[in-house]
Coordinates of C-alpha atoms in Angstrom, one line a residue:
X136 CA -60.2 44.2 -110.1
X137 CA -59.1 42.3 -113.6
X138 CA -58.2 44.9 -116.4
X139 CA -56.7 43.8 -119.7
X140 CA -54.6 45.3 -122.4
X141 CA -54.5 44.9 -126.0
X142 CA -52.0 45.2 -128.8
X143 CA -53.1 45.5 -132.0
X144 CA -50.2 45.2 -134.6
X145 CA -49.6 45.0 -137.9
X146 CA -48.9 41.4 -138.2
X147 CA -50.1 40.0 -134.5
X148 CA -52.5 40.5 -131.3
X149 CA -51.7 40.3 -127.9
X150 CA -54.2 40.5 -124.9
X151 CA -52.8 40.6 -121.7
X152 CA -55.0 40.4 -118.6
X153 CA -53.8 41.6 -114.7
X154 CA -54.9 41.3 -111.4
X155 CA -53.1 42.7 -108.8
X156 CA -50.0 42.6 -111.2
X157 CA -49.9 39.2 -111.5
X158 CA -51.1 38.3 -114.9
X159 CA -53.9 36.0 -115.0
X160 CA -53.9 35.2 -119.5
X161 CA -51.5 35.9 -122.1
X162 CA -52.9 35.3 -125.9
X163 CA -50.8 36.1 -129.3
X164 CA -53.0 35.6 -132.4
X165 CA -52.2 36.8 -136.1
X166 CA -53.8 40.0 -137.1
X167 CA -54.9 38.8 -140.2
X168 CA -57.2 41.4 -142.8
X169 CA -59.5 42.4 -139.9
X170 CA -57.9 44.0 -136.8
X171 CA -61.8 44.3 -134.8
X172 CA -62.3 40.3 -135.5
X173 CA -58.5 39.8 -134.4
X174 CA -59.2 41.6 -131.5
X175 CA -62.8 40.0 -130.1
X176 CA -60.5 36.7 -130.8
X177 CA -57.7 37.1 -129.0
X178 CA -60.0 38.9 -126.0
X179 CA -62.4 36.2 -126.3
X180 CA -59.2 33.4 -125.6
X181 CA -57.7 35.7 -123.3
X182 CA -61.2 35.7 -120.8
X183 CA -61.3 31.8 -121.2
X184 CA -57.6 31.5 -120.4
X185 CA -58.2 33.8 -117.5
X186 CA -61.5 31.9 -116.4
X187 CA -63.4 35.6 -116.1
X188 CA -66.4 36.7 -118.1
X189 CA -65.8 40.2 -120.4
X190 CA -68.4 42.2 -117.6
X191 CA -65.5 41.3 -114.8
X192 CA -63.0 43.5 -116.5
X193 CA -62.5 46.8 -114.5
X194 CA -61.0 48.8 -117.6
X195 CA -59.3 47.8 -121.0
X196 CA -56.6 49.7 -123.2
X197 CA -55.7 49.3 -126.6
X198 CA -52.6 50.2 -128.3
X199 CA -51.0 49.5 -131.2
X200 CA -51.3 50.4 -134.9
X201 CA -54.9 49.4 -134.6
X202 CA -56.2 50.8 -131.6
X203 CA -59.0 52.5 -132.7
X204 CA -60.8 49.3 -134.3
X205 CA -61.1 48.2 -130.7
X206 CA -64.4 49.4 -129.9
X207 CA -64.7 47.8 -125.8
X208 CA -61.2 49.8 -125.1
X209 CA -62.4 52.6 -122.8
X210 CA -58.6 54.4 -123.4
X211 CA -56.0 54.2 -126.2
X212 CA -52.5 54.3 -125.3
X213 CA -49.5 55.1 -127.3
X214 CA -47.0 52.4 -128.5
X215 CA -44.6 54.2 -127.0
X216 CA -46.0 54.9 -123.7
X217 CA -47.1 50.6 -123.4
X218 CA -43.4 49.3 -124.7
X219 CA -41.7 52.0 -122.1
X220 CA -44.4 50.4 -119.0
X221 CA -44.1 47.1 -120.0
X222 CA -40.7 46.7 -120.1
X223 CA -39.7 48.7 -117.1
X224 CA -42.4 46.5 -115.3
X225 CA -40.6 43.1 -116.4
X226 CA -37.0 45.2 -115.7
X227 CA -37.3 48.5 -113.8
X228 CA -33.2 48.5 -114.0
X229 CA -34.4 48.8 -118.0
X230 CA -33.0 52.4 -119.9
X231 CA -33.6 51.7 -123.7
X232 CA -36.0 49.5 -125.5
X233 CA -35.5 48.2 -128.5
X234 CA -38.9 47.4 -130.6
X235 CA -38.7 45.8 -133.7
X236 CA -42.5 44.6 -134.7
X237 CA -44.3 43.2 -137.9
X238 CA -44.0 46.7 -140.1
X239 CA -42.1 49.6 -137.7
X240 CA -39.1 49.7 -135.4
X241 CA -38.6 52.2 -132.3
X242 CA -35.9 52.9 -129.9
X243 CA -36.7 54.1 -126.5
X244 CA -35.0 55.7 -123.5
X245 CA -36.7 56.0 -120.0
X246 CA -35.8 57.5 -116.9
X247 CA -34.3 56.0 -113.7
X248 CA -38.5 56.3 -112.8
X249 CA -39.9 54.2 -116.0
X250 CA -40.9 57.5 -117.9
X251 CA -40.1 57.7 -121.5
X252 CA -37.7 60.8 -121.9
X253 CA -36.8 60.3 -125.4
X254 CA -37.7 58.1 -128.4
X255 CA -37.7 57.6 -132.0
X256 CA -40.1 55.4 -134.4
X257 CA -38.8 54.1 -138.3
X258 CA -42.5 53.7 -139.4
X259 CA -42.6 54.6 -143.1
X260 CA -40.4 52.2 -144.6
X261 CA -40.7 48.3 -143.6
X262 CA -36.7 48.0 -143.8
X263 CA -35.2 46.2 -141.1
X264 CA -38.8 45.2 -139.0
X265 CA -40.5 42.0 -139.2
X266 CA -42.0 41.9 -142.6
X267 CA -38.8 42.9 -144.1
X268 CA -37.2 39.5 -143.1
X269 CA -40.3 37.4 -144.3
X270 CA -39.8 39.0 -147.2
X271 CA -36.0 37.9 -147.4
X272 CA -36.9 34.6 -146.5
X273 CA -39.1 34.0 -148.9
X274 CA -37.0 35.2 -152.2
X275 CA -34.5 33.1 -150.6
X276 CA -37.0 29.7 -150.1
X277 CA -36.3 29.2 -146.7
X278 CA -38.0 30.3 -143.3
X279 CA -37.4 32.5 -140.9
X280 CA -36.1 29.3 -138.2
X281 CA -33.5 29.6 -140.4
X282 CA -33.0 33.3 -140.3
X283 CA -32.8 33.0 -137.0
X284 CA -30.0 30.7 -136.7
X285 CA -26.7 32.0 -135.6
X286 CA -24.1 31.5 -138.7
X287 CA -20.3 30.6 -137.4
X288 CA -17.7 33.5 -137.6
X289 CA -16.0 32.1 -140.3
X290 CA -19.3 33.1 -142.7
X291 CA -18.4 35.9 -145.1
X292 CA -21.1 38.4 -144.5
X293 CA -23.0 39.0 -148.2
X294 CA -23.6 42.8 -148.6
X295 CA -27.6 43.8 -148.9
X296 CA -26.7 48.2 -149.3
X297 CA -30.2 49.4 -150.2
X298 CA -32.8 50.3 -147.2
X299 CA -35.5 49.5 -149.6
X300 CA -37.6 45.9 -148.8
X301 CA -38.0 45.8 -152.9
X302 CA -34.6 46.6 -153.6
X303 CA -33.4 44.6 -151.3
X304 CA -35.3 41.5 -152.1
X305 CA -33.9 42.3 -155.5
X306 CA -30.5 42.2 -154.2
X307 CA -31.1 38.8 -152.5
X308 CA -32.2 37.4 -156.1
X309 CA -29.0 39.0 -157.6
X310 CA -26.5 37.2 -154.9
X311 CA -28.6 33.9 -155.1
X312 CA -28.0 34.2 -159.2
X313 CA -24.5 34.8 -158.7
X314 CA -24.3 31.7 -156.4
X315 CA -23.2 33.3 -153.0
X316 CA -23.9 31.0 -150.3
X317 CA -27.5 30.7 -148.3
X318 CA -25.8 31.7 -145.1
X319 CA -23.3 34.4 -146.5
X320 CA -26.9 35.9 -147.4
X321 CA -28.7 35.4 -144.6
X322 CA -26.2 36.9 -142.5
X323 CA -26.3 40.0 -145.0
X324 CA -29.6 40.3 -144.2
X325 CA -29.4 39.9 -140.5
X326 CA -26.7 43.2 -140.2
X327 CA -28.1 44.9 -142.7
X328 CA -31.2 45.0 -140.4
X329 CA -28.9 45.4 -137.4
X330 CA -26.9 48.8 -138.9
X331 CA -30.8 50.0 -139.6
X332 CA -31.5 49.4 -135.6
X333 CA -28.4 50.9 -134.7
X334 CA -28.9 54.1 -136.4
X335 CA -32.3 55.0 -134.8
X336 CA -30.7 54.3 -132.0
X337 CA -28.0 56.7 -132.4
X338 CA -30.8 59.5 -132.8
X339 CA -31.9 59.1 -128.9
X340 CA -28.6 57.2 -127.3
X341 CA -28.1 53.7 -126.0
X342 CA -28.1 53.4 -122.3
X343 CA -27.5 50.5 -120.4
X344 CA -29.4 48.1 -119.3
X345 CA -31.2 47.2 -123.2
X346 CA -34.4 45.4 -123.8
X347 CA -35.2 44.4 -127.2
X348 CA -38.7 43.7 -127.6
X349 CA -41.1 42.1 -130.2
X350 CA -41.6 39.1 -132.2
X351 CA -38.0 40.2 -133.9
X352 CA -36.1 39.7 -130.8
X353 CA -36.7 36.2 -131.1
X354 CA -34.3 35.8 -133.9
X355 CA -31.3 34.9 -131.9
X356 CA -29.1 35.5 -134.7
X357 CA -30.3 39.3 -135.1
X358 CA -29.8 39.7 -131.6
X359 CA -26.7 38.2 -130.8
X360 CA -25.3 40.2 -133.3
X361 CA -27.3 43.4 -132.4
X362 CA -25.1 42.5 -128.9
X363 CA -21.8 42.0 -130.9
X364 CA -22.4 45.3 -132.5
X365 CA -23.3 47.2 -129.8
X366 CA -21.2 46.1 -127.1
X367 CA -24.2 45.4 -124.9
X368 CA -25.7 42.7 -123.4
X369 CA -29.2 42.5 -124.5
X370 CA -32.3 41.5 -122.3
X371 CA -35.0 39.9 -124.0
X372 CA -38.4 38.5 -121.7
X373 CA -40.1 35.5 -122.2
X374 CA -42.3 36.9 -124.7
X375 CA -41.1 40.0 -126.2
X376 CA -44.6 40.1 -128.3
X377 CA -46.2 40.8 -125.5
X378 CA -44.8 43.8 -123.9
X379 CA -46.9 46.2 -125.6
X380 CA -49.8 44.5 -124.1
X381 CA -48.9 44.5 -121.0
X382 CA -48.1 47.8 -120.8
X383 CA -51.5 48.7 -122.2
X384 CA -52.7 46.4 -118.9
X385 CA -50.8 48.5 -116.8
X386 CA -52.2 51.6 -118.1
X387 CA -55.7 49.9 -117.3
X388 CA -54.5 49.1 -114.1
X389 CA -53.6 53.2 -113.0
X390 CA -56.6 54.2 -115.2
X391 CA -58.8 51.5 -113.0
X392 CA -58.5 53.6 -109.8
X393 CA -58.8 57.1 -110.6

């Protein structure tokens, strides 16, 4: 029986749909203003990906931020609880997750089993997520391909102090005025989210093996030196965005047969 999850975040949705465990549609669509029209979107792609009508679906989860503007989701799962499935599913040899999204960050340690045993979420303050670096980008012109680009070693590393996303972007205007180098900047940026990550992570303890999940851990120059820092080789799936999703399919999946 086909069951689907959804993941409604702050900046995009992700619909997953299983069979069987093998996953028949993957969609990511922005979010935009309304998070009920982003999700009938990104289900609507996901069934014609998938070739099934939306009456074929056994059961559907919603997670995320949004979760309850999905009004066909029979269950709502917990961030926390999807991340933890999703990633133990792609990895079961997986003991922390790293989740950086559009607007919150959370760090989360699971059992030799999959089951989340500790966890801790930075979801008040934008610093060091996704929006926080679009915001960087922008006061310094550029994009976040660039962000994302590793900087050589021999790159002074600018320092951004503050924890605030408008102080911060303040800071960037100051060290732009004061004609610091683009990179020396950007690589500011980069460990200054990196020292945020690895102080929620303190809070619960990094255990090997690490899986940083979404759409931040595709900036490979936040990662690498997330790695560097740590001291730990970072796993990272083929589409971290996505994780959430599927463990919200995977919840539909055990919820399916009861």
């Amino acid at each position: 029986m086909p069951v689907a999850g959804i993941d409604i975040g702050s900046l995009s949705t992700e619909v997953v749909i299983l069979k069987k465990e093998e996953m028949l549609a993957q969609v990511i669509i922005p979010t935009g203003a309304n998070s009920k029209l982003a999700a009938e979107k990104a289900m609507k792609e996901a069934l014609e990906k998938s070739g099934l009508s939306f009456n074929e679906l056994g059961y559907i989860v919603a997670t995320g931020y949004g979760r309850g503007s999905v009004p066909f989701a029979k269950k709502k799962g917990t961030e926390i609880s999807c991340h933890g499935k999703g990633a133990f599913f792609l990895h079961p040899g997986v003991r922390t997750v790293i989740d950086i999204g559009g607007q919150d960050s959370k760090v989360i340690r699971l059992s030799p089993q999959g089951k989340v045993i500790d966890f801790v979420m930075n979801e008040k303050c934008a610093a060091g997520t996704g929006r926080f670096l679009e915001v960087m980008a922008h006061a310094l012109e550029t994009d976040l391909e660039e962000m994302s680009r590793p900087s050589a070693p021999s790159v002074k590393t600018a320092n951004i102090s503050s924890m605030c996303t408008v102080f911060a972007e303040s800071e960037v205007v100051s060290l732009v005025a004061e004609g610091h180098p683009r990179e020396e900047i950007i690589k500011g940026i980069i460990y200054s989210v990196v020292e945020r990550t690895i102080s929620l992570a303190r809070r619960v303890g990094v255990e090997e093996e690490l899986m940083m999940t979404g759409g931040v851990a595709k900036n490979i120059a936040l990662r690498e030196a997330l790695e560097k820092s740590l001291g730990i080789k970072i796993t990272v799936p083929d589409e971290p965005q996505a994780v959430g999703a599927l463990g919200a399919a995977l919840l539909a999946a055990e919820e399916a047969v009861k």
